[in-house]
Amino acid sequence: MDLPTLTISAGNGWMDQRERFSGNIAGNEQKNYTLLKKGQLSYNHGNSKLAKYGAVFELKNYEEALVPRVYHSFETDEETDPAFIEYLFATKRPDRELQKLISSGARMDGLLNIDYDSFMGIGLKLPCLEEQLQISGFLRKVDRTVALHQ
């Protein structure tokens, strides 16, 4: 299987491990990685300066990729736009819900102690699909405009 092996950077989203770490750091563990398909999302529950309660990104630039199993990977239902979910988490609004799940301040392995089921159970108030698509489409245009001007 010759798929890209990706990692999440809170500031840059999905990055190929070869670019981020100057090589594929998966090694023999790559066989335990999760196969993620375009349109699916992953939650990296490691905290950072940019994402105190972790980050969520949609796989957009690859049809399929391998991602660390430690990420909580998921897909949305037909009433939810994955791009909207990514933008929602970028706003940090779900952080209030995520904060409630952390039972201790210690991060023994560098990850917040938020398990998959707890993450998937957080309460998110979402507009209807049509509004989600309009909002994410608008924000995508803003992102492109900002990128062109940088």
mmCIF file of C-alpha atoms in Angstrom:
data_model
loop_
_atom_site.group_PDB
_atom_site.id
_atom_site.type_symbol
_atom_site.label_atom_id
_atom_site.label_comp_id
_atom_site.label_asym_id
_atom_site.label_seq_id
_atom_site.Cartn_x
_atom_site.Cartn_y
_atom_site.Cartn_z
ATOM 1 C CA MET A 1 0.000 0.000 0.000
ATOM 2 C CA ASP A 2 1.683 3.197 -1.182
ATOM 3 C CA LEU A 3 -0.433 5.860 0.508
ATOM 4 C CA PRO A 4 0.762 9.117 2.044
ATOM 5 C CA THR A 5 1.321 8.983 5.786
ATOM 6 C CA LEU A 6 -0.047 12.156 7.331
ATOM 7 C CA THR A 7 0.072 13.946 10.642
ATOM 8 C CA ILE A 8 -1.942 16.879 11.973
ATOM 9 C CA SER A 9 -0.329 20.232 12.642
ATOM 10 C CA ALA A 10 -2.651 22.569 14.544
ATOM 11 C CA GLY A 11 -1.369 25.499 12.484
ATOM 12 C CA ASN A 12 -1.208 23.838 9.069
ATOM 13 C CA GLY A 13 -3.708 20.994 9.065
ATOM 14 C CA TRP A 14 -2.749 17.735 7.388
ATOM 15 C CA MET A 15 0.918 17.398 6.553
ATOM 16 C CA ASP A 16 2.836 14.564 4.961
ATOM 17 C CA GLN A 17 5.182 13.128 7.588
ATOM 18 C CA ARG A 18 8.043 13.340 5.088
ATOM 19 C CA GLU A 19 7.604 17.119 4.949
ATOM 20 C CA ARG A 20 6.874 17.675 8.624
ATOM 21 C CA PHE A 21 9.584 15.430 10.044
ATOM 22 C CA SER A 22 11.991 15.081 7.070
ATOM 23 C CA GLY A 23 10.961 11.440 6.795
ATOM 24 C CA ASN A 24 8.218 8.948 7.532
ATOM 25 C CA ILE A 25 8.294 8.440 11.307
ATOM 26 C CA ALA A 26 5.659 5.693 11.304
ATOM 27 C CA GLY A 27 8.163 2.905 10.779
ATOM 28 C CA ASN A 28 6.795 -0.540 11.601
ATOM 29 C CA GLU A 29 3.787 1.061 13.300
ATOM 30 C CA GLN A 30 2.430 2.167 9.917
ATOM 31 C CA LYS A 31 0.556 -1.140 9.684
ATOM 32 C CA ASN A 32 -1.491 0.081 12.681
ATOM 33 C CA TYR A 33 -2.395 3.417 11.101
ATOM 34 C CA THR A 34 -5.984 4.268 10.153
ATOM 35 C CA LEU A 35 -7.045 4.493 6.519
ATOM 36 C CA LEU A 36 -8.750 7.860 6.119
ATOM 37 C CA LYS A 37 -10.752 8.704 2.997
ATOM 38 C CA LYS A 38 -11.405 12.060 1.403
ATOM 39 C CA GLY A 39 -14.136 13.929 3.299
ATOM 40 C CA GLN A 40 -13.512 12.111 6.578
ATOM 41 C CA LEU A 41 -12.112 13.940 9.603
ATOM 42 C CA SER A 42 -9.703 13.306 12.437
ATOM 43 C CA TYR A 43 -9.406 14.843 15.871
ATOM 44 C CA ASN A 44 -5.873 15.111 17.216
ATOM 45 C CA HIS A 45 -6.414 15.227 20.966
ATOM 46 C CA GLY A 46 -2.937 16.495 21.693
ATOM 47 C CA ASN A 47 -2.810 20.043 22.945
ATOM 48 C CA SER A 48 -0.575 22.777 21.579
ATOM 49 C CA LYS A 49 -0.193 26.534 21.826
ATOM 50 C CA LEU A 50 -2.594 26.940 18.897
ATOM 51 C CA ALA A 51 -5.080 24.266 19.931
ATOM 52 C CA LYS A 52 -5.321 23.843 23.695
ATOM 53 C CA TYR A 53 -8.010 21.163 23.358
ATOM 54 C CA GLY A 54 -6.817 19.598 20.109
ATOM 55 C CA ALA A 55 -7.637 20.145 16.452
ATOM 56 C CA VAL A 56 -9.987 18.665 13.852
ATOM 57 C CA PHE A 57 -9.217 18.540 10.133
ATOM 58 C CA GLU A 58 -10.985 17.119 7.099
ATOM 59 C CA LEU A 59 -8.989 15.101 4.571
ATOM 60 C CA LYS A 60 -9.295 17.193 1.401
ATOM 61 C CA ASN A 61 -6.113 16.899 -0.660
ATOM 62 C CA TYR A 62 -5.864 13.119 -0.933
ATOM 63 C CA GLU A 63 -8.343 10.426 -1.915
ATOM 64 C CA GLU A 64 -6.921 8.205 0.836
ATOM 65 C CA ALA A 65 -4.152 8.508 3.392
ATOM 66 C CA LEU A 66 -2.813 6.744 6.464
ATOM 67 C CA VAL A 67 -3.119 8.624 9.744
ATOM 68 C CA PRO A 68 -2.068 7.721 13.286
ATOM 69 C CA ARG A 69 -4.560 5.462 15.025
ATOM 70 C CA VAL A 70 -4.283 7.649 18.118
ATOM 71 C CA TYR A 71 -6.337 10.289 16.283
ATOM 72 C CA HIS A 72 -10.106 9.991 16.641
ATOM 73 C CA SER A 73 -11.110 9.586 12.987
ATOM 74 C CA PHE A 74 -14.722 9.811 11.884
ATOM 75 C CA GLU A 75 -17.102 10.729 9.109
ATOM 76 C CA THR A 76 -20.149 12.938 9.195
ATOM 77 C CA ASP A 77 -23.689 11.938 8.337
ATOM 78 C CA GLU A 78 -25.555 13.236 5.286
ATOM 79 C CA GLU A 79 -26.893 16.209 7.294
ATOM 80 C CA THR A 80 -23.443 17.502 8.261
ATOM 81 C CA ASP A 81 -20.806 19.188 6.086
ATOM 82 C CA PRO A 82 -17.286 18.029 7.041
ATOM 83 C CA ALA A 83 -15.819 21.407 6.041
ATOM 84 C CA PHE A 84 -18.239 23.135 8.410
ATOM 85 C CA ILE A 85 -17.127 20.844 11.253
ATOM 86 C CA GLU A 86 -13.484 21.710 10.567
ATOM 87 C CA TYR A 87 -14.274 25.439 10.595
ATOM 88 C CA LEU A 88 -16.384 25.043 13.738
ATOM 89 C CA PHE A 89 -13.476 23.485 15.629
ATOM 90 C CA ALA A 90 -11.159 26.218 14.326
ATOM 91 C CA THR A 91 -13.390 28.772 16.091
ATOM 92 C CA LYS A 92 -12.627 27.035 19.410
ATOM 93 C CA ARG A 93 -16.344 27.006 20.335
ATOM 94 C CA PRO A 94 -16.304 23.219 20.979
ATOM 95 C CA ASP A 95 -13.449 23.765 23.462
ATOM 96 C CA ARG A 96 -15.993 24.359 26.238
ATOM 97 C CA GLU A 97 -17.393 20.886 25.696
ATOM 98 C CA LEU A 98 -13.944 19.308 25.338
ATOM 99 C CA GLN A 99 -12.728 20.973 28.529
ATOM 100 C CA LYS A 100 -15.491 19.204 30.477
ATOM 101 C CA LEU A 101 -14.077 15.829 29.384
ATOM 102 C CA ILE A 102 -10.593 16.321 30.786
ATOM 103 C CA SER A 103 -10.415 14.575 34.126
ATOM 104 C CA SER A 104 -6.858 15.533 35.053
ATOM 105 C CA GLY A 105 -4.284 18.136 34.184
ATOM 106 C CA ALA A 106 -1.536 15.580 33.636
ATOM 107 C CA ARG A 107 -0.854 14.564 30.062
ATOM 108 C CA MET A 108 1.074 11.372 30.616
ATOM 109 C CA ASP A 109 1.600 10.579 26.934
ATOM 110 C CA GLY A 110 1.270 14.093 25.497
ATOM 111 C CA LEU A 111 -2.418 13.625 24.730
ATOM 112 C CA LEU A 112 -5.502 14.951 26.429
ATOM 113 C CA ASN A 113 -7.396 12.103 28.097
ATOM 114 C CA ILE A 114 -10.414 12.354 25.793
ATOM 115 C CA ASP A 115 -11.498 8.971 24.473
ATOM 116 C CA TYR A 116 -13.287 8.428 21.158
ATOM 117 C CA ASP A 117 -16.771 7.853 22.574
ATOM 118 C CA SER A 118 -16.572 10.935 24.784
ATOM 119 C CA PHE A 119 -15.352 13.047 21.879
ATOM 120 C CA MET A 120 -18.138 11.805 19.615
ATOM 121 C CA GLY A 121 -20.679 12.543 22.351
ATOM 122 C CA ILE A 122 -19.954 16.258 22.761
ATOM 123 C CA GLY A 123 -22.881 18.560 22.163
ATOM 124 C CA LEU A 124 -22.642 20.675 19.025
ATOM 125 C CA LYS A 125 -25.436 22.909 17.818
ATOM 126 C CA LEU A 126 -25.404 22.909 14.028
ATOM 127 C CA PRO A 127 -27.471 24.873 11.533
ATOM 128 C CA CYS A 128 -29.241 23.004 8.735
ATOM 129 C CA LEU A 129 -27.062 21.493 6.004
ATOM 130 C CA GLU A 130 -27.833 24.288 3.526
ATOM 131 C CA GLU A 131 -26.582 26.921 5.992
ATOM 132 C CA GLN A 132 -23.515 24.816 6.834
ATOM 133 C CA LEU A 133 -22.625 24.640 3.132
ATOM 134 C CA GLN A 134 -23.106 28.383 2.685
ATOM 135 C CA ILE A 135 -20.976 29.208 5.731
ATOM 136 C CA SER A 136 -18.158 26.800 4.864
ATOM 137 C CA GLY A 137 -18.222 27.962 1.228
ATOM 138 C CA PHE A 138 -17.917 31.593 2.304
ATOM 139 C CA LEU A 139 -15.088 30.815 4.739
ATOM 140 C CA ARG A 140 -13.263 28.800 2.060
ATOM 141 C CA LYS A 141 -13.396 31.868 -0.228
ATOM 142 C CA VAL A 142 -12.051 34.053 2.581
ATOM 143 C CA ASP A 143 -9.227 31.559 3.186
ATOM 144 C CA ARG A 144 -8.293 31.604 -0.519
ATOM 145 C CA THR A 145 -8.349 35.405 -0.622
ATOM 146 C CA VAL A 146 -6.133 35.636 2.459
ATOM 147 C CA ALA A 147 -3.729 33.064 0.994
ATOM 148 C CA LEU A 148 -3.487 35.026 -2.271
ATOM 149 C CA HIS A 149 -2.610 38.197 -0.425
ATOM 150 C CA GLN A 150 0.052 36.674 1.808
#
